[in-house]
PDB file of C-alpha atoms in Angstrom:
ATOM      1  CA  MET A   1      12.417 131.403  80.752  1.00 59.00           C
ATOM      2  CA  HIS A   2       9.088 130.730  79.978  1.00 83.00           C
ATOM      3  CA  TYR A   3       7.986 132.578  83.042  1.00 85.00           C
ATOM      4  CA  ARG A   4      10.265 135.659  82.434  1.00 86.00           C
ATOM      5  CA  MET A   5       8.969 135.600  78.950  1.00 90.00           C
ATOM      6  CA  ASP A   6       5.113 135.774  80.213  1.00 92.00           C
ATOM      7  CA  ARG A   7       6.006 138.614  82.520  1.00 92.00           C
ATOM      8  CA  ILE A   8       7.648 140.843  80.102  1.00 93.00           C
ATOM      9  CA  ASN A   9       4.901 140.358  77.634  1.00 96.00           C
ATOM     10  CA  SER A  10       2.316 141.140  80.251  1.00 96.00           C
ATOM     11  CA  LEU A  11       4.042 144.280  81.212  1.00 95.00           C
ATOM     12  CA  LEU A  12       4.500 145.344  77.722  1.00 96.00           C
ATOM     13  CA  LEU A  13       0.829 144.826  76.926  1.00 97.00           C
ATOM     14  CA  ARG A  14      -0.194 146.839  80.099  1.00 97.00           C
ATOM     15  CA  GLU A  15       2.354 149.708  79.358  1.00 97.00           C
ATOM     16  CA  ILE A  16       1.749 149.843  75.502  1.00 97.00           C
ATOM     17  CA  GLY A  17      -2.073 149.926  76.266  1.00 96.00           C
ATOM     18  CA  LYS A  18      -1.654 153.297  78.701  1.00 96.00           C
ATOM     19  CA  ILE A  19       0.727 154.893  76.235  1.00 97.00           C
ATOM     20  CA  ILE A  20      -1.573 154.489  73.476  1.00 96.00           C
ATOM     21  CA  ILE A  21      -4.605 156.048  75.631  1.00 94.00           C
ATOM     22  CA  ASP A  22      -2.578 158.521  77.323  1.00 94.00           C
ATOM     23  CA  ASP A  23       0.305 159.483  75.282  1.00 95.00           C
ATOM     24  CA  ILE A  24      -0.279 159.535  71.712  1.00 94.00           C
ATOM     25  CA  LYS A  25      -1.965 162.284  70.232  1.00 92.00           C
ATOM     26  CA  ASP A  26      -2.184 160.988  66.629  1.00 93.00           C
ATOM     27  CA  PRO A  27      -5.310 161.764  65.035  1.00 93.00           C
ATOM     28  CA  ARG A  28      -5.143 158.715  62.948  1.00 93.00           C
ATOM     29  CA  ILE A  29      -5.499 156.238  65.906  1.00 92.00           C
ATOM     30  CA  SER A  30      -8.790 155.148  66.400  1.00 89.00           C
ATOM     31  CA  SER A  31      -9.887 155.820  70.040  1.00 88.00           C
ATOM     32  CA  PHE A  32     -11.507 152.418  69.947  1.00 91.00           C
ATOM     33  CA  VAL A  33      -7.919 150.526  69.896  1.00 94.00           C
ATOM     34  CA  SER A  34      -7.097 147.811  72.324  1.00 93.00           C
ATOM     35  CA  VAL A  35      -4.010 145.857  72.805  1.00 96.00           C
ATOM     36  CA  LEU A  36      -4.774 142.039  72.893  1.00 94.00           C
ATOM     37  CA  GLU A  37      -1.529 140.084  73.262  1.00 95.00           C
ATOM     38  CA  VAL A  38       1.975 140.784  73.122  1.00 97.00           C
ATOM     39  CA  ARG A  39       4.714 137.967  71.524  1.00 96.00           C
ATOM     40  CA  THR A  40       8.152 138.709  72.147  1.00 96.00           C
ATOM     41  CA  SER A  41      10.821 136.441  70.694  1.00 95.00           C
ATOM     42  CA  LYS A  42      12.949 134.540  72.971  1.00 92.00           C
ATOM     43  CA  ASP A  43      16.039 136.854  72.204  1.00 92.00           C
ATOM     44  CA  LEU A  44      14.232 139.631  73.455  1.00 91.00           C
ATOM     45  CA  ASN A  45      14.755 141.811  70.249  1.00 95.00           C
ATOM     46  CA  ILE A  46      11.405 142.269  68.858  1.00 97.00           C
ATOM     47  CA  SER A  47       7.581 142.403  70.000  1.00 97.00           C
ATOM     48  CA  LYS A  48       4.560 141.726  67.971  1.00 97.00           C
ATOM     49  CA  ILE A  49       1.757 143.675  69.306  1.00 98.00           C
ATOM     50  CA  TYR A  50      -1.771 142.585  68.384  1.00 97.00           C
ATOM     51  CA  ILE A  51      -4.246 145.058  68.627  1.00 96.00           C
ATOM     52  CA  SER A  52      -8.280 145.048  67.710  1.00 93.00           C
ATOM     53  CA  VAL A  53      -9.373 148.134  66.285  1.00 92.00           C
ATOM     54  CA  LEU A  54     -13.247 149.042  66.069  1.00 89.00           C
ATOM     55  CA  GLY A  55     -14.411 150.497  62.803  1.00 87.00           C
ATOM     56  CA  ASP A  56     -14.529 149.991  59.132  1.00 89.00           C
ATOM     57  CA  VAL A  57     -11.146 148.685  57.284  1.00 91.00           C
ATOM     58  CA  ASN A  58      -9.918 152.099  56.476  1.00 94.00           C
ATOM     59  CA  ILE A  59      -9.959 153.385  60.293  1.00 94.00           C
ATOM     60  CA  LYS A  60      -8.062 149.966  60.865  1.00 94.00           C
ATOM     61  CA  ASN A  61      -5.342 150.420  58.444  1.00 95.00           C
ATOM     62  CA  LYS A  62      -4.482 154.012  59.393  1.00 96.00           C
ATOM     63  CA  THR A  63      -4.597 153.148  63.338  1.00 96.00           C
ATOM     64  CA  LEU A  64      -2.045 150.288  62.481  1.00 96.00           C
ATOM     65  CA  LYS A  65       0.055 152.516  60.084  1.00 97.00           C
ATOM     66  CA  ALA A  66       0.099 155.170  62.801  1.00 97.00           C
ATOM     67  CA  LEU A  67       1.083 152.760  65.444  1.00 97.00           C
ATOM     68  CA  ASN A  68       3.944 151.399  63.456  1.00 97.00           C
ATOM     69  CA  SER A  69       5.226 154.783  62.826  1.00 96.00           C
ATOM     70  CA  ALA A  70       5.045 155.712  66.650  1.00 97.00           C
ATOM     71  CA  SER A  71       6.721 152.525  67.758  1.00 97.00           C
ATOM     72  CA  GLY A  72       9.931 154.317  68.300  1.00 96.00           C
ATOM     73  CA  TYR A  73       8.684 156.777  70.220  1.00 97.00           C
ATOM     74  CA  ILE A  74       6.419 154.223  72.119  1.00 97.00           C
ATOM     75  CA  LYS A  75       9.648 152.263  72.526  1.00 96.00           C
ATOM     76  CA  ASN A  76      11.288 155.291  74.220  1.00 95.00           C
ATOM     77  CA  LEU A  77       8.541 155.685  76.556  1.00 96.00           C
ATOM     78  CA  LEU A  78       8.809 152.407  77.436  1.00 96.00           C
ATOM     79  CA  LEU A  79      12.398 152.519  78.147  1.00 94.00           C
ATOM     80  CA  LYS A  80      11.594 155.454  80.677  1.00 94.00           C
ATOM     81  CA  ASN A  81       8.700 153.739  82.470  1.00 92.00           C
ATOM     82  CA  LEU A  82      10.035 150.476  82.579  1.00 91.00           C
ATOM     83  CA  ASP A  83      13.044 148.850  84.808  1.00 84.00           C
ATOM     84  CA  LEU A  84      14.360 146.973  81.655  1.00 83.00           C
ATOM     85  CA  LYS A  85      17.926 146.897  80.319  1.00 86.00           C
ATOM     86  CA  SER A  86      16.249 147.212  76.974  1.00 89.00           C
ATOM     87  CA  VAL A  87      13.157 147.243  75.208  1.00 93.00           C
ATOM     88  CA  PRO A  88      12.393 145.227  71.996  1.00 96.00           C
ATOM     89  CA  LYS A  89      11.642 146.327  68.468  1.00 97.00           C
ATOM     90  CA  LEU A  90       7.953 146.902  68.407  1.00 98.00           C
ATOM     91  CA  SER A  91       5.525 145.929  65.363  1.00 98.00           C
ATOM     92  CA  PHE A  92       1.852 146.002  65.459  1.00 98.00           C
ATOM     93  CA  TYR A  93      -0.459 143.863  64.098  1.00 97.00           C
ATOM     94  CA  LEU A  94      -4.333 143.723  63.593  1.00 95.00           C
ATOM     95  CA  ASP A  95      -5.842 140.672  65.341  1.00 89.00           C
ATOM     96  CA  GLU A  96      -9.116 139.612  63.578  1.00 78.00           C
ATOM     97  CA  SER A  97      -9.674 136.948  65.690  1.00 71.00           C
ATOM     98  CA  ILE A  98     -12.487 138.502  67.396  1.00 67.00           C
ATOM     99  CA  GLU A  99     -14.300 139.227  63.987  1.00 66.00           C
ATOM    100  CA  ASP A 100     -13.858 135.836  62.939  1.00 62.00           C
ATOM    101  CA  LYS A 101     -15.610 134.371  65.866  1.00 64.00           C
ATOM    102  CA  SER A 102     -18.435 136.593  65.464  1.00 65.00           C
ATOM    103  CA  ARG A 103     -18.622 135.713  61.784  1.00 68.00           C
ATOM    104  CA  ILE A 104     -18.515 132.070  62.694  1.00 72.00           C
ATOM    105  CA  LEU A 105     -21.169 132.544  65.425  1.00 70.00           C
ATOM    106  CA  ASP A 106     -23.657 134.547  63.158  1.00 71.00           C
ATOM    107  CA  ILE A 107     -23.204 131.574  60.307  1.00 76.00           C
ATOM    108  CA  ILE A 108     -24.110 129.184  63.074  1.00 79.00           C
ATOM    109  CA  ASP A 109     -27.174 131.068  64.120  1.00 79.00           C
ATOM    110  CA  ASN A 110     -28.416 131.432  60.559  1.00 81.00           C
ATOM    111  CA  LEU A 111     -28.044 127.537  60.079  1.00 80.00           C
ATOM    112  CA  PRO A 112     -31.615 126.022  59.614  1.00 83.00           C
ATOM    113  CA  GLN A 113     -32.611 124.388  62.794  1.00 74.00           C
ATOM    114  CA  ALA A 114     -32.461 120.240  62.544  1.00 61.00           C
ATOM    115  CA  SER A 115     -35.722 118.835  62.851  1.00 54.00           C
ATOM    116  CA  ASN A 116     -36.255 116.557  65.514  1.00 54.00           C
ATOM    117  CA  LYS A 117     -36.786 112.627  64.738  1.00 54.00           C
ATOM    118  CA  ASN A 118     -39.549 112.319  67.436  1.00 55.00           C
ATOM    119  CA  ASP A 119     -41.412 115.310  65.795  1.00 53.00           C
ATOM    120  CA  SER A 120     -43.050 112.675  63.019  1.00 50.00           C
TER     121      SER A 120
END
């Protein structure tokens, strides 16, 4: 079952990414959006789609809201494009992990360098 879930998640990740680029024409959706991860429930009823959006908080929130509004449309396109009996309900979430990692690296880079004990 685990292998099947991985296949379904990777298939959904790839197809949702294509749909966002090729089929969604909503001006609220940033052109700098990436689908990073899909997590589907074991019963295949719900998929959480984690996205990254380049831009300020306003752009991110507009994109997220627009994608959640378009989730029914995206689900219908997935039903047409994929060989699945059913497609789970889609919910989009912002993934801030890339920005968190960048902030941590900036903090580390700005830490004062430890002096070498042999310098004295």
